[in-house]
PDB file of N, CA and C in Angstrom:
ATOM      1  N   MET A  19     353.697  44.419  68.577  1.00  0.00           N
ATOM      2  CA  MET A  19     352.723  45.501  68.473  1.00  0.00           C
ATOM      3  C   MET A  19     352.528  46.115  69.846  1.00  0.00           C
ATOM      4  N   LYS A  20     352.440  47.435  69.865  1.00  0.00           N
ATOM      5  CA  LYS A  20     352.218  48.151  71.119  1.00  0.00           C
ATOM      6  C   LYS A  20     350.858  48.854  71.048  1.00  0.00           C
ATOM      7  N   ILE A  21     350.079  48.685  72.120  1.00  0.00           N
ATOM      8  CA  ILE A  21     348.766  49.321  72.237  1.00  0.00           C
ATOM      9  C   ILE A  21     348.752  50.111  73.530  1.00  0.00           C
ATOM     10  N   VAL A  22     348.244  51.348  73.481  1.00  0.00           N
ATOM     11  CA  VAL A  22     348.139  52.186  74.668  1.00  0.00           C
ATOM     12  C   VAL A  22     346.666  52.380  75.003  1.00  0.00           C
ATOM     13  N   ALA A  23     346.293  52.065  76.235  1.00  0.00           N
ATOM     14  CA  ALA A  23     344.934  52.279  76.742  1.00  0.00           C
ATOM     15  C   ALA A  23     344.944  53.568  77.555  1.00  0.00           C
ATOM     16  N   VAL A  24     344.120  54.533  77.164  1.00  0.00           N
ATOM     17  CA  VAL A  24     344.206  55.877  77.747  1.00  0.00           C
ATOM     18  C   VAL A  24     342.916  56.269  78.457  1.00  0.00           C
ATOM     19  N   CYS A  25     343.080  56.812  79.665  1.00  0.00           N
ATOM     20  CA  CYS A  25     341.970  57.454  80.371  1.00  0.00           C
ATOM     21  C   CYS A  25     342.506  58.756  80.969  1.00  0.00           C
ATOM     22  N   GLY A  26     341.676  59.465  81.679  1.00  0.00           N
ATOM     23  CA  GLY A  26     342.062  60.767  82.206  1.00  0.00           C
ATOM     24  C   GLY A  26     343.180  60.721  83.218  1.00  0.00           C
ATOM     25  N   MET A  27     343.149  59.747  84.121  1.00  0.00           N
ATOM     26  CA  MET A  27     344.139  59.673  85.184  1.00  0.00           C
ATOM     27  C   MET A  27     345.167  58.560  84.982  1.00  0.00           C
ATOM     28  N   GLY A  28     344.866  57.576  84.200  1.00  0.00           N
ATOM     29  CA  GLY A  28     345.808  56.496  83.908  1.00  0.00           C
ATOM     30  C   GLY A  28     345.946  55.460  85.003  1.00  0.00           C
ATOM     31  N   ILE A  29     345.016  55.450  85.963  1.00  0.00           N
ATOM     32  CA  ILE A  29     345.175  54.496  87.064  1.00  0.00           C
ATOM     33  C   ILE A  29     343.961  53.581  87.251  1.00  0.00           C
ATOM     34  N   GLY A  30     342.823  53.930  86.737  1.00  0.00           N
ATOM     35  CA  GLY A  30     341.639  53.110  86.970  1.00  0.00           C
ATOM     36  C   GLY A  30     341.024  52.609  85.679  1.00  0.00           C
ATOM     37  N   THR A  31     340.415  53.499  84.977  1.00  0.00           N
ATOM     38  CA  THR A  31     339.696  53.124  83.771  1.00  0.00           C
ATOM     39  C   THR A  31     340.635  52.601  82.692  1.00  0.00           C
ATOM     40  N   SER A  32     341.796  53.204  82.567  1.00  0.00           N
ATOM     41  CA  SER A  32     342.737  52.725  81.539  1.00  0.00           C
ATOM     42  C   SER A  32     343.262  51.335  81.878  1.00  0.00           C
ATOM     43  N   VAL A  33     343.413  51.035  83.163  1.00  0.00           N
ATOM     44  CA  VAL A  33     343.852  49.689  83.561  1.00  0.00           C
ATOM     45  C   VAL A  33     342.756  48.682  83.223  1.00  0.00           C
ATOM     46  N   LEU A  34     341.503  49.047  83.452  1.00  0.00           N
ATOM     47  CA  LEU A  34     340.374  48.193  83.076  1.00  0.00           C
ATOM     48  C   LEU A  34     340.358  47.969  81.561  1.00  0.00           C
ATOM     49  N   LEU A  35     340.552  49.059  80.808  1.00  0.00           N
ATOM     50  CA  LEU A  35     340.588  48.948  79.343  1.00  0.00           C
ATOM     51  C   LEU A  35     341.763  48.076  78.908  1.00  0.00           C
ATOM     52  N   LYS A  36     342.900  48.237  79.542  1.00  0.00           N
ATOM     53  CA  LYS A  36     344.080  47.417  79.236  1.00  0.00           C
ATOM     54  C   LYS A  36     343.769  45.937  79.452  1.00  0.00           C
ATOM     55  N   MET A  37     343.166  45.609  80.591  1.00  0.00           N
ATOM     56  CA  MET A  37     342.857  44.213  80.902  1.00  0.00           C
ATOM     57  C   MET A  37     341.868  43.631  79.888  1.00  0.00           C
ATOM     58  N   ASN A  38     340.870  44.410  79.504  1.00  0.00           N
ATOM     59  CA  ASN A  38     339.889  43.912  78.543  1.00  0.00           C
ATOM     60  C   ASN A  38     340.470  43.834  77.129  1.00  0.00           C
ATOM     61  N   ALA A  39     341.375  44.732  76.798  1.00  0.00           N
ATOM     62  CA  ALA A  39     342.066  44.633  75.502  1.00  0.00           C
ATOM     63  C   ALA A  39     342.924  43.375  75.469  1.00  0.00           C
ATOM     64  N   GLU A  40     343.570  43.047  76.575  1.00  0.00           N
ATOM     65  CA  GLU A  40     344.373  41.824  76.641  1.00  0.00           C
ATOM     66  C   GLU A  40     343.484  40.586  76.487  1.00  0.00           C
ATOM     67  N   LYS A  41     342.281  40.620  77.079  1.00  0.00           N
ATOM     68  CA  LYS A  41     341.333  39.510  76.902  1.00  0.00           C
ATOM     69  C   LYS A  41     340.947  39.375  75.433  1.00  0.00           C
ATOM     70  N   ALA A  42     340.680  40.505  74.788  1.00  0.00           N
ATOM     71  CA  ALA A  42     340.306  40.496  73.368  1.00  0.00           C
ATOM     72  C   ALA A  42     341.447  39.934  72.522  1.00  0.00           C
ATOM     73  N   LEU A  43     342.668  40.351  72.822  1.00  0.00           N
ATOM     74  CA  LEU A  43     343.821  39.870  72.061  1.00  0.00           C
ATOM     75  C   LEU A  43     344.013  38.365  72.243  1.00  0.00           C
ATOM     76  N   ARG A  44     343.837  37.886  73.477  1.00  0.00           N
ATOM     77  CA  ARG A  44     343.959  36.445  73.728  1.00  0.00           C
ATOM     78  C   ARG A  44     342.907  35.682  72.929  1.00  0.00           C
ATOM     79  N   ALA A  45     341.676  36.204  72.921  1.00  0.00           N
ATOM     80  CA  ALA A  45     340.596  35.543  72.186  1.00  0.00           C
ATOM     81  C   ALA A  45     340.890  35.502  70.683  1.00  0.00           C
ATOM     82  N   LEU A  46     341.589  36.524  70.203  1.00  0.00           N
ATOM     83  CA  LEU A  46     341.932  36.587  68.779  1.00  0.00           C
ATOM     84  C   LEU A  46     343.228  35.847  68.457  1.00  0.00           C
ATOM     85  N   GLY A  47     343.921  35.383  69.491  1.00  0.00           N
ATOM     86  CA  GLY A  47     345.189  34.698  69.277  1.00  0.00           C
ATOM     87  C   GLY A  47     346.303  35.627  68.866  1.00  0.00           C
ATOM     88  N   LYS A  48     346.218  36.886  69.271  1.00  0.00           N
ATOM     89  CA  LYS A  48     347.228  37.897  68.910  1.00  0.00           C
ATOM     90  C   LYS A  48     348.028  38.285  70.146  1.00  0.00           C
ATOM     91  N   ASP A  49     349.271  38.664  69.904  1.00  0.00           N
ATOM     92  CA  ASP A  49     350.155  39.075  70.981  1.00  0.00           C
ATOM     93  C   ASP A  49     350.477  40.559  70.818  1.00  0.00           C
ATOM     94  N   ALA A  50     350.375  41.305  71.917  1.00  0.00           N
ATOM     95  CA  ALA A  50     350.708  42.728  71.883  1.00  0.00           C
ATOM     96  C   ALA A  50     351.079  43.175  73.285  1.00  0.00           C
ATOM     97  N   ASP A  51     351.858  44.241  73.339  1.00  0.00           N
ATOM     98  CA  ASP A  51     352.211  44.870  74.604  1.00  0.00           C
ATOM     99  C   ASP A  51     351.188  45.980  74.844  1.00  0.00           C
ATOM    100  N   VAL A  52     350.355  45.821  75.868  1.00  0.00           N
ATOM    101  CA  VAL A  52     349.308  46.805  76.150  1.00  0.00           C
ATOM    102  C   VAL A  52     349.697  47.580  77.401  1.00  0.00           C
ATOM    103  N   GLU A  53     349.744  48.902  77.291  1.00  0.00           N
ATOM    104  CA  GLU A  53     350.093  49.773  78.408  1.00  0.00           C
ATOM    105  C   GLU A  53     348.909  50.661  78.773  1.00  0.00           C
ATOM    106  N   ALA A  54     348.763  50.968  80.056  1.00  0.00           N
ATOM    107  CA  ALA A  54     347.769  51.935  80.519  1.00  0.00           C
ATOM    108  C   ALA A  54     348.467  53.281  80.683  1.00  0.00           C
ATOM    109  N   ALA A  55     347.791  54.360  80.275  1.00  0.00           N
ATOM    110  CA  ALA A  55     348.405  55.691  80.366  1.00  0.00           C
ATOM    111  C   ALA A  55     347.348  56.742  80.651  1.00  0.00           C
ATOM    112  N   ASP A  56     347.773  57.827  81.275  1.00  0.00           N
ATOM    113  CA  ASP A  56     346.876  58.970  81.445  1.00  0.00           C
ATOM    114  C   ASP A  56     346.982  59.856  80.211  1.00  0.00           C
ATOM    115  N   ILE A  57     346.066  60.777  80.082  1.00  0.00           N
ATOM    116  CA  ILE A  57     346.016  61.609  78.884  1.00  0.00           C
ATOM    117  C   ILE A  57     347.278  62.471  78.758  1.00  0.00           C
ATOM    118  N   GLY A  58     347.881  62.825  79.882  1.00  0.00           N
ATOM    119  CA  GLY A  58     349.086  63.662  79.845  1.00  0.00           C
ATOM    120  C   GLY A  58     350.287  62.950  79.238  1.00  0.00           C
ATOM    121  N   THR A  59     350.396  61.666  79.433  1.00  0.00           N
ATOM    122  CA  THR A  59     351.532  60.914  78.883  1.00  0.00           C
ATOM    123  C   THR A  59     351.163  60.154  77.616  1.00  0.00           C
ATOM    124  N   ALA A  60     349.894  60.191  77.250  1.00  0.00           N
ATOM    125  CA  ALA A  60     349.430  59.404  76.106  1.00  0.00           C
ATOM    126  C   ALA A  60     350.085  59.833  74.801  1.00  0.00           C
ATOM    127  N   ARG A  61     350.278  61.119  74.606  1.00  0.00           N
ATOM    128  CA  ARG A  61     350.889  61.569  73.342  1.00  0.00           C
ATOM    129  C   ARG A  61     352.280  60.980  73.159  1.00  0.00           C
ATOM    130  N   GLY A  62     353.070  60.999  74.198  1.00  0.00           N
ATOM    131  CA  GLY A  62     354.408  60.426  74.120  1.00  0.00           C
ATOM    132  C   GLY A  62     354.363  58.929  73.907  1.00  0.00           C
ATOM    133  N   ALA A  63     353.497  58.258  74.653  1.00  0.00           N
ATOM    134  CA  ALA A  63     353.377  56.808  74.529  1.00  0.00           C
ATOM    135  C   ALA A  63     352.838  56.426  73.157  1.00  0.00           C
ATOM    136  N   ALA A  64     351.968  57.251  72.619  1.00  0.00           N
ATOM    137  CA  ALA A  64     351.358  56.942  71.321  1.00  0.00           C
ATOM    138  C   ALA A  64     352.344  57.079  70.163  1.00  0.00           C
ATOM    139  N   ARG A  65     353.447  57.783  70.367  1.00  0.00           N
ATOM    140  CA  ARG A  65     354.426  57.935  69.277  1.00  0.00           C
ATOM    141  C   ARG A  65     355.120  56.619  68.947  1.00  0.00           C
ATOM    142  N   SER A  66     355.210  55.736  69.929  1.00  0.00           N
ATOM    143  CA  SER A  66     355.869  54.452  69.669  1.00  0.00           C
ATOM    144  C   SER A  66     354.855  53.300  69.623  1.00  0.00           C
ATOM    145  N   ALA A  67     353.568  53.630  69.612  1.00  0.00           N
ATOM    146  CA  ALA A  67     352.520  52.596  69.581  1.00  0.00           C
ATOM    147  C   ALA A  67     351.889  52.529  68.195  1.00  0.00           C
ATOM    148  N   GLU A  68     351.276  51.388  67.933  1.00  0.00           N
ATOM    149  CA  GLU A  68     350.530  51.238  66.681  1.00  0.00           C
ATOM    150  C   GLU A  68     349.058  51.585  66.875  1.00  0.00           C
ATOM    151  N   ILE A  69     348.540  51.371  68.093  1.00  0.00           N
ATOM    152  CA  ILE A  69     347.125  51.591  68.363  1.00  0.00           C
ATOM    153  C   ILE A  69     346.958  52.289  69.709  1.00  0.00           C
ATOM    154  N   VAL A  70     346.019  53.238  69.770  1.00  0.00           N
ATOM    155  CA  VAL A  70     345.610  53.880  71.024  1.00  0.00           C
ATOM    156  C   VAL A  70     344.128  53.594  71.219  1.00  0.00           C
ATOM    157  N   LEU A  71     343.770  53.091  72.387  1.00  0.00           N
ATOM    158  CA  LEU A  71     342.365  52.874  72.743  1.00  0.00           C
ATOM    159  C   LEU A  71     341.979  53.927  73.764  1.00  0.00           C
ATOM    160  N   THR A  72     340.862  54.616  73.526  1.00  0.00           N
ATOM    161  CA  THR A  72     340.426  55.638  74.480  1.00  0.00           C
ATOM    162  C   THR A  72     338.948  55.949  74.274  1.00  0.00           C
ATOM    163  N   SER A  73     338.443  56.908  75.050  1.00  0.00           N
ATOM    164  CA  SER A  73     337.034  57.317  74.947  1.00  0.00           C
ATOM    165  C   SER A  73     336.877  58.418  73.904  1.00  0.00           C
ATOM    166  N   ALA A  74     335.627  58.663  73.510  1.00  0.00           N
ATOM    167  CA  ALA A  74     335.341  59.730  72.546  1.00  0.00           C
ATOM    168  C   ALA A  74     335.713  61.096  73.114  1.00  0.00           C
ATOM    169  N   GLU A  75     335.586  61.255  74.427  1.00  0.00           N
ATOM    170  CA  GLU A  75     335.898  62.541  75.063  1.00  0.00           C
ATOM    171  C   GLU A  75     337.393  62.840  75.033  1.00  0.00           C
ATOM    172  N   LEU A  76     338.219  61.803  75.171  1.00  0.00           N
ATOM    173  CA  LEU A  76     339.668  62.009  75.248  1.00  0.00           C
ATOM    174  C   LEU A  76     340.370  61.924  73.895  1.00  0.00           C
ATOM    175  N   ALA A  77     339.755  61.311  72.917  1.00  0.00           N
ATOM    176  CA  ALA A  77     340.411  61.111  71.612  1.00  0.00           C
ATOM    177  C   ALA A  77     340.945  62.412  71.006  1.00  0.00           C
ATOM    178  N   PRO A  78     340.183  63.510  71.008  1.00  0.00           N
ATOM    179  CA  PRO A  78     340.720  64.746  70.422  1.00  0.00           C
ATOM    180  C   PRO A  78     341.919  65.319  71.187  1.00  0.00           C
ATOM    181  N   GLU A  79     342.009  65.024  72.469  1.00  0.00           N
ATOM    182  CA  GLU A  79     343.118  65.538  73.279  1.00  0.00           C
ATOM    183  C   GLU A  79     344.435  64.838  72.985  1.00  0.00           C
ATOM    184  N   ILE A  80     344.385  63.674  72.384  1.00  0.00           N
ATOM    185  CA  ILE A  80     345.608  62.951  72.046  1.00  0.00           C
ATOM    186  C   ILE A  80     346.338  63.653  70.915  1.00  0.00           C
ATOM    187  N   GLY A  81     345.590  64.306  70.036  1.00  0.00           N
ATOM    188  CA  GLY A  81     346.201  65.071  68.955  1.00  0.00           C
ATOM    189  C   GLY A  81     346.719  64.203  67.827  1.00  0.00           C
ATOM    190  N   GLU A  82     347.649  64.783  67.061  1.00  0.00           N
ATOM    191  CA  GLU A  82     348.209  64.093  65.909  1.00  0.00           C
ATOM    192  C   GLU A  82     349.296  63.128  66.372  1.00  0.00           C
ATOM    193  N   VAL A  83     349.048  61.863  66.199  1.00  0.00           N
ATOM    194  CA  VAL A  83     350.028  60.829  66.536  1.00  0.00           C
ATOM    195  C   VAL A  83     350.040  59.818  65.388  1.00  0.00           C
ATOM    196  N   PRO A  84     351.154  59.121  65.229  1.00  0.00           N
ATOM    197  CA  PRO A  84     351.205  58.136  64.142  1.00  0.00           C
ATOM    198  C   PRO A  84     350.331  56.904  64.401  1.00  0.00           C
ATOM    199  N   ALA A  85     349.950  56.674  65.636  1.00  0.00           N
ATOM    200  CA  ALA A  85     349.146  55.500  65.976  1.00  0.00           C
ATOM    201  C   ALA A  85     347.694  55.682  65.530  1.00  0.00           C
ATOM    202  N   LYS A  86     347.029  54.563  65.280  1.00  0.00           N
ATOM    203  CA  LYS A  86     345.600  54.580  64.997  1.00  0.00           C
ATOM    204  C   LYS A  86     344.859  54.764  66.319  1.00  0.00           C
ATOM    205  N   VAL A  87     344.031  55.793  66.415  1.00  0.00           N
ATOM    206  CA  VAL A  87     343.263  56.050  67.633  1.00  0.00           C
ATOM    207  C   VAL A  87     341.877  55.427  67.463  1.00  0.00           C
ATOM    208  N   ILE A  88     341.553  54.485  68.345  1.00  0.00           N
ATOM    209  CA  ILE A  88     340.273  53.782  68.294  1.00  0.00           C
ATOM    210  C   ILE A  88     339.442  54.199  69.503  1.00  0.00           C
ATOM    211  N   VAL A  89     338.241  54.698  69.251  1.00  0.00           N
ATOM    212  CA  VAL A  89     337.341  55.102  70.323  1.00  0.00           C
ATOM    213  C   VAL A  89     336.549  53.885  70.793  1.00  0.00           C
ATOM    214  N   ILE A  90     336.604  53.641  72.100  1.00  0.00           N
ATOM    215  CA  ILE A  90     335.845  52.562  72.721  1.00  0.00           C
ATOM    216  C   ILE A  90     334.715  53.202  73.528  1.00  0.00           C
ATOM    217  N   ASP A  91     333.484  52.833  73.222  1.00  0.00           N
ATOM    218  CA  ASP A  91     332.330  53.415  73.907  1.00  0.00           C
ATOM    219  C   ASP A  91     332.136  52.834  75.300  1.00  0.00           C
ATOM    220  N   ASN A  92     332.365  51.536  75.435  1.00  0.00           N
ATOM    221  CA  ASN A  92     332.167  50.864  76.725  1.00  0.00           C
ATOM    222  C   ASN A  92     333.423  50.061  77.057  1.00  0.00           C
ATOM    223  N   PHE A  93     334.224  50.560  77.983  1.00  0.00           N
ATOM    224  CA  PHE A  93     335.499  49.925  78.322  1.00  0.00           C
ATOM    225  C   PHE A  93     335.301  48.532  78.919  1.00  0.00           C
ATOM    226  N   MET A  94     334.087  48.227  79.379  1.00  0.00           N
ATOM    227  CA  MET A  94     333.785  46.914  79.971  1.00  0.00           C
ATOM    228  C   MET A  94     333.410  45.873  78.915  1.00  0.00           C
ATOM    229  N   ASP A  95     333.147  46.303  77.704  1.00  0.00           N
ATOM    230  CA  ASP A  95     332.614  45.433  76.657  1.00  0.00           C
ATOM    231  C   ASP A  95     333.757  44.822  75.835  1.00  0.00           C
ATOM    232  N   VAL A  96     334.146  43.609  76.198  1.00  0.00           N
ATOM    233  CA  VAL A  96     335.246  42.930  75.495  1.00  0.00           C
ATOM    234  C   VAL A  96     334.868  42.676  74.032  1.00  0.00           C
ATOM    235  N   ALA A  97     333.589  42.409  73.775  1.00  0.00           N
ATOM    236  CA  ALA A  97     333.138  42.168  72.398  1.00  0.00           C
ATOM    237  C   ALA A  97     333.347  43.416  71.540  1.00  0.00           C
ATOM    238  N   GLU A  98     333.040  44.599  72.082  1.00  0.00           N
ATOM    239  CA  GLU A  98     333.252  45.844  71.333  1.00  0.00           C
ATOM    240  C   GLU A  98     334.738  46.062  71.066  1.00  0.00           C
ATOM    241  N   ILE A  99     335.554  45.838  72.084  1.00  0.00           N
ATOM    242  CA  ILE A  99     337.003  46.013  71.920  1.00  0.00           C
ATOM    243  C   ILE A  99     337.528  45.049  70.868  1.00  0.00           C
ATOM    244  N   THR A 100     337.070  43.812  70.930  1.00  0.00           N
ATOM    245  CA  THR A 100     337.493  42.803  69.953  1.00  0.00           C
ATOM    246  C   THR A 100     337.096  43.222  68.544  1.00  0.00           C
ATOM    247  N   GLU A 101     335.850  43.652  68.398  1.00  0.00           N
ATOM    248  CA  GLU A 101     335.351  44.058  67.080  1.00  0.00           C
ATOM    249  C   GLU A 101     336.133  45.236  66.513  1.00  0.00           C
ATOM    250  N   LYS A 102     336.451  46.211  67.367  1.00  0.00           N
ATOM    251  CA  LYS A 102     337.141  47.408  66.878  1.00  0.00           C
ATOM    252  C   LYS A 102     338.636  47.190  66.671  1.00  0.00           C
ATOM    253  N   LEU A 103     339.230  46.248  67.408  1.00  0.00           N
ATOM    254  CA  LEU A 103     340.662  45.956  67.236  1.00  0.00           C
ATOM    255  C   LEU A 103     340.928  45.087  65.999  1.00  0.00           C
ATOM    256  N   THR A 104     340.015  44.174  65.718  1.00  0.00           N
ATOM    257  CA  THR A 104     340.241  43.156  64.685  1.00  0.00           C
ATOM    258  C   THR A 104     340.728  43.710  63.340  1.00  0.00           C
ATOM    259  N   PRO A 105     340.146  44.793  62.796  1.00  0.00           N
ATOM    260  CA  PRO A 105     340.622  45.268  61.488  1.00  0.00           C
ATOM    261  C   PRO A 105     342.061  45.768  61.488  1.00  0.00           C
ATOM    262  N   PHE A 106     342.600  46.066  62.674  1.00  0.00           N
ATOM    263  CA  PHE A 106     343.938  46.657  62.736  1.00  0.00           C
ATOM    264  C   PHE A 106     345.009  45.664  63.157  1.00  0.00           C
ATOM    265  N   LEU A 107     344.616  44.411  63.339  1.00  0.00           N
ATOM    266  CA  LEU A 107     345.571  43.372  63.719  1.00  0.00           C
ATOM    267  C   LEU A 107     345.891  42.538  62.486  1.00  0.00           C
ATOM    268  N   SER A 108     347.145  42.435  62.177  1.00  0.00           N
ATOM    269  CA  SER A 108     347.499  41.640  60.991  1.00  0.00           C
ATOM    270  C   SER A 108     348.245  40.390  61.399  1.00  0.00           C
TER     271      SER A 108
END
């Protein structure tokens, strides 16, 4: 499974989101390849991903992609990430 963590620049907040998504996946006992991306490359990265994690502000900019786009309100909240990822992990 591939997950893309997206922020505006792809170097700070998305890396934080990536790290916390990896913590959530470890807690759930799931394995996935999590990448950090900026909004400019997110559309391309999302074409080969199953899940995109991003903010409410950036979600509409990702556009139509085959991946499930999940809005994370607080990138620091591993519990929120875990809760929102769980329904999409099989």
